[in-house]
Short mmCIF file of C-alpha atoms and ligand atoms in Angstrom, two decimals:
data_model
loop_
_atom_site.label_atom_id
_atom_site.label_comp_id
_atom_site.label_asym_id
_atom_site.label_seq_id
_atom_site.Cartn_x
_atom_site.Cartn_y
_atom_site.Cartn_z
CA MET R 1 70.88 180.36 111.05
CA THR R 2 70.59 180.46 114.92
CA VAL R 3 67.27 179.25 115.81
CA GLU R 4 66.26 180.16 119.14
CA PRO R 5 64.47 179.07 121.03
CA ILE R 6 62.66 176.33 119.86
CA GLY R 7 60.77 173.68 122.04
CA PRO R 8 57.50 172.76 123.45
CA ASP R 9 57.53 175.76 125.76
CA SER R 10 58.33 178.55 122.93
CA THR R 11 56.27 180.38 121.45
CA THR R 12 58.58 182.19 118.99
CA LEU R 13 61.39 181.30 116.35
CA THR R 14 63.97 184.07 116.45
CA ILE R 15 65.90 184.05 113.09
CA ARG R 16 69.48 185.22 112.95
CA SER R 17 71.57 185.59 109.53
CA PRO R 18 74.16 182.87 109.24
CA LEU R 19 76.48 185.28 107.81
CA THR R 20 76.40 188.27 110.47
CA GLY R 21 74.55 187.03 113.16
CA GLU R 22 71.98 189.91 112.76
CA LEU R 23 68.25 189.55 113.60
CA VAL R 24 66.28 188.50 110.71
CA GLY R 25 63.05 188.45 112.43
CA THR R 26 60.71 186.36 114.15
CA VAL R 27 57.70 184.06 113.99
CA PRO R 28 55.10 182.44 116.22
CA ILE R 29 55.49 179.05 116.31
CA ALA R 30 51.84 177.05 115.83
CA THR R 31 50.41 175.11 118.60
CA PRO R 32 48.23 172.15 117.41
CA ALA R 33 45.02 174.11 117.55
CA ASP R 34 46.57 176.60 115.25
CA VAL R 35 47.42 173.70 112.89
CA ALA R 36 44.02 172.39 112.91
CA ALA R 37 42.28 176.04 112.66
CA ALA R 38 44.86 176.41 109.39
CA VAL R 39 43.15 173.04 108.15
CA THR R 40 40.01 173.97 108.32
CA ALA R 41 40.23 177.37 106.61
CA SER R 42 42.19 175.68 103.96
CA ARG R 43 39.57 173.11 103.94
CA GLU R 44 36.92 176.11 103.32
CA ALA R 45 39.17 177.61 101.02
CA PHE R 46 39.10 174.35 98.56
CA GLY R 47 35.46 174.87 98.69
CA HIS R 48 35.88 177.19 95.83
CA TRP R 49 39.29 176.41 94.78
CA GLY R 50 38.85 173.03 94.27
CA ARG R 51 35.62 173.92 92.06
CA LEU R 52 37.14 176.32 89.48
CA THR R 53 37.76 175.11 86.25
CA HIS R 54 41.44 174.85 85.21
CA HIS R 55 41.02 177.51 82.72
CA GLU R 56 40.13 179.83 85.70
CA ARG R 57 42.94 178.31 88.01
CA ARG R 58 45.24 178.86 85.12
CA HIS R 59 44.29 182.73 84.98
CA ALA R 60 45.17 182.74 88.55
CA LEU R 61 48.19 181.04 88.60
CA ARG R 62 49.78 183.23 85.82
CA ALA R 63 48.91 186.46 87.96
CA TYR R 64 50.35 184.49 90.90
CA THR R 65 53.55 184.03 88.54
CA ARG R 66 53.82 187.56 87.54
CA HIS R 67 53.51 188.62 91.11
CA VAL R 68 56.59 186.54 91.97
CA LEU R 69 58.40 187.79 88.78
CA ALA R 70 57.73 191.33 90.24
CA ASN R 71 59.01 190.76 93.46
CA MET R 72 62.51 188.51 92.45
CA ASP R 73 64.38 191.26 94.73
CA ARG R 74 62.27 191.09 97.84
CA ILE R 75 62.44 187.00 97.39
CA ALA R 76 66.17 186.47 97.08
CA ASP R 77 67.07 189.38 99.71
CA THR R 78 64.89 186.95 102.31
CA ILE R 79 66.45 183.77 101.21
CA ARG R 80 69.83 185.60 101.45
CA ALA R 81 68.90 187.18 104.99
CA GLU R 82 68.07 183.50 106.32
CA THR R 83 70.49 181.37 104.31
CA GLY R 84 73.42 183.57 103.91
CA LYS R 85 73.50 182.15 100.00
CA ASP R 86 75.08 184.37 97.53
CA ARG R 87 72.53 186.54 95.89
CA GLY R 88 73.09 185.16 92.15
CA GLU R 89 72.26 181.69 93.82
CA ALA R 90 69.07 183.18 95.56
CA MET R 91 67.91 184.90 92.55
CA ALA R 92 68.45 181.49 90.60
CA GLU R 93 66.53 179.75 93.41
CA VAL R 94 63.72 182.37 92.33
CA THR R 95 64.24 181.87 88.88
CA ALA R 96 63.60 178.23 89.38
CA ALA R 97 60.39 178.57 90.96
CA LEU R 98 59.33 180.73 88.44
CA THR R 99 60.03 177.57 85.52
CA ALA R 100 58.12 175.63 87.29
CA MET R 101 55.04 178.06 88.05
CA ASP R 102 54.91 178.92 84.49
CA TYR R 103 54.78 175.23 83.45
CA PHE R 104 52.19 173.85 85.63
CA ALA R 105 49.95 177.26 85.50
CA ARG R 106 50.22 176.38 81.29
CA HIS R 107 49.86 172.80 81.31
CA ALA R 108 47.93 171.37 84.14
CA GLY R 109 44.63 171.50 82.16
CA ARG R 110 45.88 169.54 79.18
CA ILE R 111 47.67 166.87 82.03
CA LEU R 112 44.59 166.47 83.80
CA ARG R 113 42.20 166.09 81.32
CA PRO R 114 40.32 163.17 81.36
CA LYS R 115 41.94 159.91 79.53
CA ARG R 116 39.58 157.79 77.50
CA GLY R 117 40.41 153.95 78.21
CA ARG R 118 40.05 151.45 75.43
CA SER R 119 36.58 149.63 75.37
CA TRP R 120 37.99 146.34 74.26
CA PRO R 121 37.11 143.71 74.89
CA PHE R 122 33.85 145.72 76.56
CA PRO R 123 32.60 147.44 73.37
CA THR R 124 29.59 147.97 75.10
CA THR R 125 31.02 150.13 77.60
CA LYS R 126 33.25 153.26 77.51
CA GLY R 127 35.34 154.54 80.14
CA TRP R 128 37.63 157.30 81.32
CA THR R 129 39.47 158.16 84.33
CA GLU R 130 39.43 161.83 85.77
CA TYR R 131 41.95 163.24 88.02
CA HIS R 132 40.27 165.33 91.10
CA PRO R 133 41.93 167.18 93.50
CA ARG R 134 42.87 165.27 96.94
CA GLY R 135 41.91 168.50 98.78
CA VAL R 136 43.68 169.88 101.56
CA ALA R 137 47.75 169.40 100.90
CA ALA R 138 50.30 169.49 103.72
CA VAL R 139 53.33 170.90 102.37
CA ILE R 140 56.64 170.48 104.56
CA THR R 141 60.12 171.67 103.11
CA PRO R 142 63.55 171.92 104.65
CA TRP R 143 66.27 174.99 104.52
CA ASN R 144 68.58 174.40 101.92
CA PHE R 145 66.36 175.89 98.69
CA PRO R 146 63.48 177.40 101.19
CA PHE R 147 61.90 179.23 98.73
CA TYR R 148 61.78 176.88 95.51
CA LEU R 149 61.01 173.71 97.52
CA MET R 150 58.33 175.65 98.98
CA MET R 151 56.60 176.82 95.61
CA LEU R 152 57.65 173.50 93.91
CA SER R 153 55.03 171.28 95.75
CA THR R 154 52.77 174.28 96.50
CA ILE R 155 52.24 175.27 92.45
CA GLN R 156 51.50 171.36 91.43
CA ALA R 157 48.98 171.42 94.52
CA LEU R 158 47.34 174.61 93.45
CA ALA R 159 47.45 173.23 89.78
CA ALA R 160 45.90 170.03 90.66
CA GLY R 161 43.07 172.04 92.44
CA CYS R 162 44.15 171.51 96.05
CA THR R 163 44.55 174.23 98.60
CA VAL R 164 47.89 174.03 100.86
CA VAL R 165 49.05 174.37 104.21
CA ALA R 166 52.74 175.25 104.22
CA LYS R 167 55.07 174.33 106.87
CA PRO R 168 58.34 175.86 106.17
CA SER R 169 61.61 174.98 107.94
CA GLU R 170 62.08 176.30 111.35
CA VAL R 171 65.69 177.70 109.77
CA THR R 172 64.09 179.28 107.10
CA PRO R 173 60.44 180.59 108.06
CA HIS R 174 60.59 183.68 106.13
CA SER R 175 61.49 182.55 102.98
CA GLY R 176 59.11 179.56 102.95
CA ALA R 177 56.27 181.67 104.15
CA LEU R 178 56.54 184.11 101.07
CA VAL R 179 54.66 181.58 99.00
CA ALA R 180 51.51 182.33 101.02
CA VAL R 181 52.12 186.27 101.75
CA LEU R 182 52.64 186.49 97.75
CA ALA R 183 49.71 184.30 97.21
CA ALA R 184 47.56 186.34 99.10
CA GLU R 185 48.75 189.23 97.82
CA THR R 186 48.04 188.18 94.08
CA GLY R 187 44.19 187.57 95.44
CA LEU R 188 44.29 183.96 95.05
CA GLY R 189 41.79 183.64 97.63
CA ASP R 190 41.58 183.79 101.65
CA GLY R 191 43.11 180.42 102.74
CA VAL R 192 44.26 179.07 99.63
CA VAL R 193 47.71 179.15 100.57
CA ARG R 194 48.39 179.14 104.72
CA VAL R 195 51.30 178.94 106.49
CA VAL R 196 52.17 177.48 110.03
CA HIS R 197 55.34 177.78 111.75
CA GLY R 198 57.45 175.57 114.18
CA GLY R 199 59.54 172.42 114.07
CA ALA R 200 59.28 169.05 114.41
CA GLU R 201 56.02 169.05 116.84
CA THR R 202 54.27 171.56 114.47
CA GLY R 203 55.07 169.26 111.40
CA ASP R 204 53.96 166.43 113.25
CA ALA R 205 50.52 167.87 114.18
CA LEU R 206 50.30 168.77 110.49
CA VAL R 207 50.71 165.34 109.28
CA ARG R 208 48.34 164.04 112.03
CA SER R 209 45.80 166.87 110.88
CA ASP R 210 42.66 166.49 108.71
CA ALA R 211 44.73 167.63 105.85
CA ASP R 212 43.83 164.92 102.79
CA MET R 213 47.63 164.28 101.97
CA VAL R 214 51.66 165.21 102.82
CA ALA R 215 54.07 166.65 100.22
CA PHE R 216 57.55 166.25 102.32
CA THR R 217 60.84 167.31 101.31
CA GLY R 218 63.61 166.53 103.40
CA SER R 219 65.60 164.05 105.20
CA SER R 220 65.14 160.14 104.72
CA ALA R 221 65.14 159.79 109.11
CA VAL R 222 62.08 162.32 108.99
CA GLY R 223 60.54 161.25 105.91
CA LYS R 224 60.21 157.50 107.53
CA ARG R 225 58.38 158.98 110.46
CA ILE R 226 56.00 160.85 108.26
CA ALA R 227 55.38 157.76 106.10
CA ALA R 228 54.78 155.55 109.61
CA VAL R 229 52.47 158.25 110.90
CA ALA R 230 50.42 158.75 107.47
CA ALA R 231 50.25 154.89 107.24
CA GLU R 232 47.99 154.76 110.34
CA THR R 233 45.17 156.48 108.15
CA LEU R 234 46.42 155.62 104.71
CA LYS R 235 47.11 159.58 104.03
CA PRO R 236 48.77 159.87 100.99
CA VAL R 237 52.67 161.03 101.10
CA ILE R 238 54.83 162.33 98.54
CA LEU R 239 58.44 162.13 99.97
CA GLU R 240 61.20 163.72 98.40
CA LEU R 241 64.32 162.75 100.51
CA GLY R 242 68.00 162.42 100.91
CA GLY R 243 70.49 161.60 98.48
CA LYS R 244 74.25 160.02 97.92
CA ASP R 245 74.18 160.97 94.27
CA ALA R 246 77.02 159.96 91.81
CA LEU R 247 78.97 161.16 88.88
CA ILE R 248 80.33 158.70 86.57
CA VAL R 249 83.17 159.44 83.97
CA LEU R 250 83.62 156.87 81.43
CA GLU R 251 86.96 156.78 79.30
CA ASP R 252 85.13 158.49 76.24
CA ALA R 253 83.85 161.54 77.97
CA ASN R 254 85.12 165.27 77.55
CA VAL R 255 87.18 164.83 81.02
CA LYS R 256 87.50 168.58 81.71
CA ARG R 257 83.99 169.39 81.28
CA ALA R 258 82.86 166.35 83.62
CA ALA R 259 85.51 167.81 86.49
CA GLN R 260 84.05 171.28 86.08
CA ALA R 261 80.47 170.15 86.22
CA ALA R 262 81.99 167.53 89.46
CA VAL R 263 83.21 170.54 91.39
CA SER R 264 80.37 173.06 90.29
CA TRP R 265 77.57 170.89 91.48
CA GLY R 266 79.71 169.42 94.31
CA MET R 267 80.19 172.94 95.55
CA PHE R 268 76.50 174.47 94.74
CA ASN R 269 74.82 176.21 97.47
CA ALA R 270 78.13 175.29 99.64
CA GLY R 271 77.08 171.26 99.04
CA GLN R 272 73.70 171.49 100.64
CA THR R 273 71.92 170.07 97.85
CA CYS R 274 69.95 166.90 97.54
CA VAL R 275 70.93 166.44 93.94
CA GLY R 276 74.46 167.68 94.22
CA VAL R 277 77.41 165.50 93.62
CA GLU R 278 78.40 163.48 96.40
CA ARG R 279 80.65 160.70 94.93
CA VAL R 280 82.36 160.52 91.89
CA TYR R 281 83.46 157.38 89.96
CA VAL R 282 86.17 157.98 87.16
CA VAL R 283 87.22 154.90 84.79
CA ASP R 284 90.88 154.17 85.26
CA ASP R 285 92.05 155.29 81.75
CA VAL R 286 90.85 158.81 82.57
CA TYR R 287 91.16 158.94 86.12
CA ASP R 288 94.91 160.87 86.58
CA GLU R 289 93.38 163.24 83.82
CA PHE R 290 90.23 163.99 85.77
CA VAL R 291 91.80 164.60 89.28
CA GLU R 292 94.34 166.98 87.63
CA GLU R 293 91.59 169.12 86.04
CA ALA R 294 89.10 168.72 89.02
CA ALA R 295 92.00 169.83 91.37
CA LYS R 296 92.83 172.87 89.02
CA VAL R 297 88.96 174.20 89.54
CA ILE R 298 88.77 173.09 92.97
CA SER R 299 92.38 175.37 94.29
CA ALA R 300 90.70 178.34 92.09
CA LEU R 301 88.03 178.38 94.83
CA ASN R 302 87.54 180.05 98.52
CA ALA R 303 85.28 179.61 100.92
CA GLY R 304 84.02 182.90 102.02
CA GLU R 305 81.03 185.17 102.12
CA GLY R 306 78.72 185.22 98.91
CA GLY R 307 79.92 187.68 96.64
CA LYS R 308 83.78 187.71 97.90
CA GLY R 309 84.27 183.84 98.18
CA ASP R 310 82.89 181.20 96.18
CA ILE R 311 81.65 178.75 99.02
CA GLY R 312 79.09 180.40 101.11
CA PRO R 313 78.57 179.37 104.89
CA PHE R 314 76.55 176.35 106.19
CA ILE R 315 73.04 177.19 106.45
CA SER R 316 72.57 175.35 109.91
CA PRO R 317 76.12 175.44 111.26
CA ASP R 318 75.86 172.14 112.91
CA GLN R 319 76.24 170.67 109.53
CA VAL R 320 80.05 171.35 109.73
CA ASP R 321 80.18 168.55 112.16
CA VAL R 322 78.96 165.88 109.87
CA VAL R 323 81.22 166.97 106.84
CA GLU R 324 84.39 167.12 109.28
CA ARG R 325 83.44 163.64 110.32
CA HIS R 326 83.01 162.20 107.05
CA VAL R 327 86.50 163.47 105.79
CA THR R 328 88.23 162.64 109.07
CA ASP R 329 87.21 159.19 108.83
CA ALA R 330 88.02 159.01 105.13
CA LEU R 331 91.61 160.56 106.18
CA GLU R 332 91.90 157.63 108.94
CA ARG R 333 90.98 154.85 106.47
CA GLY R 334 93.58 155.74 103.95
CA ALA R 335 92.05 158.43 101.75
CA SER R 336 94.14 161.80 101.20
CA VAL R 337 92.84 165.30 100.45
CA VAL R 338 93.93 167.04 97.10
CA SER R 339 92.80 170.29 98.23
CA GLY R 340 90.68 172.10 101.27
CA GLY R 341 90.01 169.89 103.88
CA SER R 342 89.23 171.93 106.91
CA ARG R 343 86.60 174.12 108.45
CA ARG R 344 86.81 177.48 108.66
CA THR R 345 85.15 180.70 110.77
CA ILE R 346 84.90 183.89 109.14
CA GLY R 347 82.79 186.05 110.79
CA HIS R 348 79.62 184.80 112.39
CA GLY R 349 79.79 182.43 109.34
CA VAL R 350 80.95 178.53 109.59
CA TYR R 351 82.27 177.37 106.23
CA PHE R 352 84.24 174.34 105.09
CA GLU R 353 86.99 174.81 102.49
CA PRO R 354 86.22 173.47 98.82
CA THR R 355 87.65 169.90 99.25
CA LEU R 356 88.67 167.08 96.92
CA VAL R 357 89.35 163.70 98.56
CA VAL R 358 91.04 160.82 96.31
CA GLY R 359 91.80 157.20 97.49
CA VAL R 360 88.44 156.91 98.90
CA ASP R 361 86.19 153.38 99.07
CA HIS R 362 83.07 152.32 100.44
CA ASP R 363 84.36 151.49 103.68
CA MET R 364 84.16 155.31 104.35
CA GLU R 365 81.26 157.35 105.82
CA LEU R 366 81.95 159.87 102.87
CA MET R 367 81.16 157.54 100.06
CA ARG R 368 78.08 156.11 102.21
CA GLU R 369 76.32 158.58 103.86
CA GLU R 370 75.04 162.30 103.03
CA THR R 371 77.60 164.69 103.34
CA PHE R 372 75.81 167.88 102.65
CA GLY R 373 79.10 169.87 102.36
CA PRO R 374 81.53 171.12 99.67
CA VAL R 375 83.44 168.05 99.38
CA VAL R 376 84.05 165.74 96.19
CA PRO R 377 85.51 162.38 96.79
CA VAL R 378 86.83 160.68 93.57
CA MET R 379 87.25 156.72 93.32
CA ARG R 380 89.05 154.98 90.63
CA VAL R 381 86.80 152.30 88.87
CA GLU R 382 87.89 149.55 86.15
CA ASP R 383 85.43 150.06 83.41
CA GLU R 384 81.52 151.15 83.21
CA ASP R 385 80.45 148.18 84.78
CA GLU R 386 82.30 148.43 87.80
CA ALA R 387 81.14 152.11 88.08
CA VAL R 388 77.54 151.11 87.75
CA ARG R 389 77.85 148.49 90.48
CA VAL R 390 79.53 150.65 92.83
CA ALA R 391 77.11 153.53 91.86
CA ASN R 392 74.21 151.43 92.53
CA ASP R 393 76.05 150.30 95.87
CA SER R 394 74.04 152.67 98.18
CA PRO R 395 70.57 152.45 100.07
CA TYR R 396 69.94 156.13 98.41
CA GLY R 397 68.47 156.48 94.74
CA LEU R 398 68.11 160.14 94.17
CA HIS R 399 69.91 161.31 91.45
CA GLY R 400 73.13 160.41 89.30
CA SER R 401 75.05 161.57 86.04
CA VAL R 402 76.94 159.96 83.34
CA TRP R 403 79.78 161.56 81.22
CA THR R 404 80.35 160.14 78.05
CA ARG R 405 80.82 161.46 74.08
CA ASN R 406 78.47 158.39 73.11
CA ARG R 407 74.99 159.67 73.95
CA ARG R 408 73.51 156.19 73.52
CA ARG R 409 76.12 154.86 75.72
CA GLY R 410 75.26 157.22 77.97
CA ALA R 411 71.11 156.51 77.83
CA ARG R 412 72.09 152.81 78.21
CA VAL R 413 74.02 153.42 81.37
CA ALA R 414 71.80 155.65 82.93
CA ALA R 415 69.11 153.00 82.61
CA ARG R 416 71.42 151.03 84.58
CA LEU R 417 71.55 153.38 87.59
CA THR R 418 68.65 152.46 90.62
CA THR R 419 68.15 155.96 90.88
CA GLY R 420 64.73 157.93 89.85
CA THR R 421 66.40 160.57 87.83
CA VAL R 422 69.80 160.56 85.64
CA ALA R 423 71.51 163.25 83.77
CA VAL R 424 73.65 162.20 80.51
CA ASN R 425 76.50 164.98 80.24
CA ASP R 426 75.24 167.46 82.69
CA HIS R 427 73.94 166.89 86.52
CA LEU R 428 71.39 168.42 88.87
CA ILE R 429 69.18 170.00 85.78
CA ASN R 430 66.56 167.49 86.14
CA PHE R 431 65.78 169.34 89.49
CA PHE R 432 64.60 172.50 87.44
CA VAL R 433 63.12 170.65 84.58
CA PRO R 434 59.39 170.74 85.66
CA SER R 435 58.19 168.48 82.57
CA ILE R 436 60.44 165.45 83.69
CA THR R 437 59.18 163.48 87.01
CA LEU R 438 61.78 163.78 89.70
CA ALA R 439 61.57 160.53 92.01
CA GLY R 440 63.68 158.81 94.48
CA THR R 441 63.67 155.32 94.97
CA GLY R 442 65.36 153.54 98.30
CA GLU R 443 65.64 156.08 100.96
CA SER R 444 65.68 158.70 98.43
CA GLY R 445 61.67 158.75 98.48
CA LEU R 446 58.17 157.52 97.58
CA GLY R 447 55.79 159.06 94.70
CA GLY R 448 57.29 161.62 92.58
CA HIS R 449 57.28 165.33 91.99
CA LEU R 450 57.29 167.22 88.66
CA GLY R 451 56.26 166.00 85.40
CA GLU R 452 53.12 164.18 84.67
CA GLU R 453 53.30 161.91 87.36
CA GLY R 454 54.14 164.60 89.93
CA LEU R 455 51.13 166.84 89.39
CA LYS R 456 48.95 163.68 89.43
CA SER R 457 50.04 162.58 92.77
CA PHE R 458 48.18 165.83 94.05
CA CYS R 459 45.00 164.05 92.43
CA VAL R 460 42.56 161.35 93.17
CA PRO R 461 42.16 159.20 89.80
CA LYS R 462 38.54 158.28 89.40
CA GLY R 463 37.79 155.40 87.13
CA ILE R 464 34.50 155.99 85.52
CA THR R 465 32.70 153.58 82.92
CA SER R 466 29.16 154.11 81.19
CA ALA R 467 27.12 151.69 79.44
CA ARG R 468 26.70 152.28 75.84
CA THR R 469 23.51 150.77 75.67
CA LEU R 470 22.58 147.43 77.69
CA PRO R 471 24.41 146.95 81.20
CA THR R 472 27.66 144.89 79.76
CA THR R 473 27.75 142.69 82.63
CA MET R 474 24.07 141.58 81.66
CA LEU R 475 25.19 141.15 78.04
CA MET R 476 27.88 138.75 79.07
CA GLY R 477 25.88 136.42 81.14
CA GLY R 478 27.41 137.82 84.45
CA TRP R 479 23.95 138.52 86.15
CA LEU R 480 21.89 136.37 88.63
CA PRO R 481 20.19 133.69 88.42
CA ARG R 482 23.24 132.26 86.52
CA ARG R 483 22.62 131.20 83.02
CA VAL R 484 26.21 130.19 81.89
CA GLY R 485 28.84 127.92 83.38
CA PRO R 486 32.51 127.49 83.34
CA ARG R 487 32.52 125.97 79.33
CA TYR R 488 31.16 129.45 78.61
CA TRP R 489 33.88 131.75 79.98
CA LYS R 490 36.51 129.16 78.82
CA LEU R 491 35.00 129.42 75.35
CA LEU R 492 34.69 132.97 75.62
CA ALA R 493 38.32 133.76 77.16
CA ARG R 494 39.62 131.27 73.90
CA SER R 495 37.64 133.68 71.53
CA LEU R 496 39.03 136.73 72.91
CA PHE R 497 42.61 136.12 73.63
CA GLY R 498 43.35 132.59 72.03
CA TRP R 499 44.26 134.01 68.56
CA ARG R 500 46.58 136.37 70.03
CA ARG R 501 50.61 135.43 69.39
P1 LIG W 601 64.63 167.72 107.86
O1 LIG W 601 63.95 166.02 107.66
O2 LIG W 601 65.31 167.46 109.00
O3 LIG W 601 63.49 168.58 108.22
C1 LIG W 601 62.45 169.05 107.00
C2 LIG W 601 61.08 169.34 107.40
O4 LIG W 601 60.67 168.24 108.46
C3 LIG W 601 61.52 170.51 108.18
O5 LIG W 601 60.56 171.37 108.38
C4 LIG W 601 61.07 170.21 109.69
O6 LIG W 601 60.57 171.13 110.55
C5 LIG W 601 60.08 169.32 109.24
N1 LIG W 601 60.00 168.10 110.34
C6 LIG W 601 60.90 167.69 111.29
N2 LIG W 601 60.57 166.56 111.98
C7 LIG W 601 59.31 166.20 111.63
C8 LIG W 601 58.24 165.08 112.01
N3 LIG W 601 58.45 164.45 112.60
N4 LIG W 601 57.25 165.37 111.29
C9 LIG W 601 56.97 166.37 110.40
N5 LIG W 601 57.85 167.33 110.22
C10 LIG W 601 58.95 167.21 110.58
O7 LIG W 601 65.58 167.89 106.55
P2 LIG W 601 66.31 169.50 106.85
O8 LIG W 601 67.48 168.99 107.43
O9 LIG W 601 65.58 170.28 106.88
O10 LIG W 601 66.94 169.44 105.36
C11 LIG W 601 67.87 168.63 104.39
C12 LIG W 601 67.50 167.48 103.77
O11 LIG W 601 66.65 167.44 102.92
C13 LIG W 601 68.89 166.33 103.13
O12 LIG W 601 68.41 165.14 103.77
C14 LIG W 601 68.29 166.79 101.76
O13 LIG W 601 69.12 165.91 101.11
C15 LIG W 601 66.86 166.39 101.88
N6 LIG W 601 66.08 167.42 100.78
C16 LIG W 601 65.86 166.42 99.59
C17 LIG W 601 65.41 166.89 98.28
C18 LIG W 601 64.65 166.20 97.21
O14 LIG W 601 64.04 166.73 96.86
N7 LIG W 601 64.84 164.74 97.55
C19 LIG W 601 65.55 168.26 98.48
C20 LIG W 601 66.00 169.18 99.53
C21 LIG W 601 66.69 168.68 100.43
#
């Protein structure tokens, strides 16, 4: 991508292809007044959308899903134009979006059904929790999966009954905006999904607007800024942030498969993947075999234009500086490169060769900071305990994976990792399974996406009680003037709970 010009004086974003430098298009930058107007229109739309039954919304969202399915080529072409991704990867991104759309359209009604509470110890009261849509959801997303990530938050918001004001990345505005364009074409209703364009200023204006909540996906640095602004009005935020995801290979793993996975998911989307492989820890017994297998896989890959090469260009060319800095720092501190290691410029595109680094440790930036490039650093560890200790030695906690032929052991190790999601004998799959919660810990985020918990994040949980006969507080002696004293409460507590073991 090339974004020009952008800043407080500019009124337009001009987007060029990272592959060819050709003009993709221009979009107007929203002013704070435009953002406020979009939120007002979204609130008006909420008056209708928020009152639909789940059955009615399901009908509308299934039509939306069908429309996205019918427009896969158009969406993939836009993603490819703005990101330079291989067309297959762009199409996979749309397929992933469809998976989430299908799931939330079909299951939101069941997930958000009122939940009955147990009456005990108040049999004279019944109670339940209802899930009401929060209202207008501000959805702010990054550039690495520009359609999928925008759709992921949008579909959950819509299924919960919220309306959406979307702010796509300034790097990939057309891909993100398609979520609103396709919603309008489906006939979801005027203003149900609105879009505002721009960079940090527009995003900041949206966070400070009257929107009822913020669903943010992006870097940890920006996530913290958003949390601080939202805290001023106690606006609920969901933060899906950066990661430094570890892949652990135990001595009883299928080493060949683990090596293929490490390279595949370390290189996927040219390494620009929040849940990709950023670090690898291999138990001593199988370390040499792993490195040999990984080297074999990686040396057959090429940086090059999607379709011809395997690793595409950086979507944001500045990222190559970060990747190069991390690799250089590692080499200066004693690591060595088995394969790759350099930047390349091919035509207009900026690339980094698929790279395997060994001899790394936690003094190196490559093992501590998010690299976001096609680099797989591999560290030798003594055993399972050391693997878990070093994997947990990170401020991030997004995703991780464990490779072992013993699935019980895999689940046990997964439970010891301080990340929001873990895959056993796979990697990254969690990102695409809509029924399983995706929630980062530490600097990787707050709140959750996906699964029942993710959907409920777009709702206000409302607890309701209803007296079956006389008010329970009256029956229990809680009313004034006071008729019971401390002895009564003690006796009551003992009779209720004293017999429990
Ligand atoms: P970024 O944080 O720079 O930008 C993300 C979005 O926030 C953009 O739309 C940007 O315009 C907007 N923004 C910037 N400053 C803002 C502010 N002050 N207030 C409101 N909005 C603001 O991230 P990026 O560089 O676009 O994306 C890469 C990052 O995203 C990586 O760290 C990656 O790990 C992370 N990411 C996380 C997930 C996840 O699910 N956890 C998924 C994809 C990417």
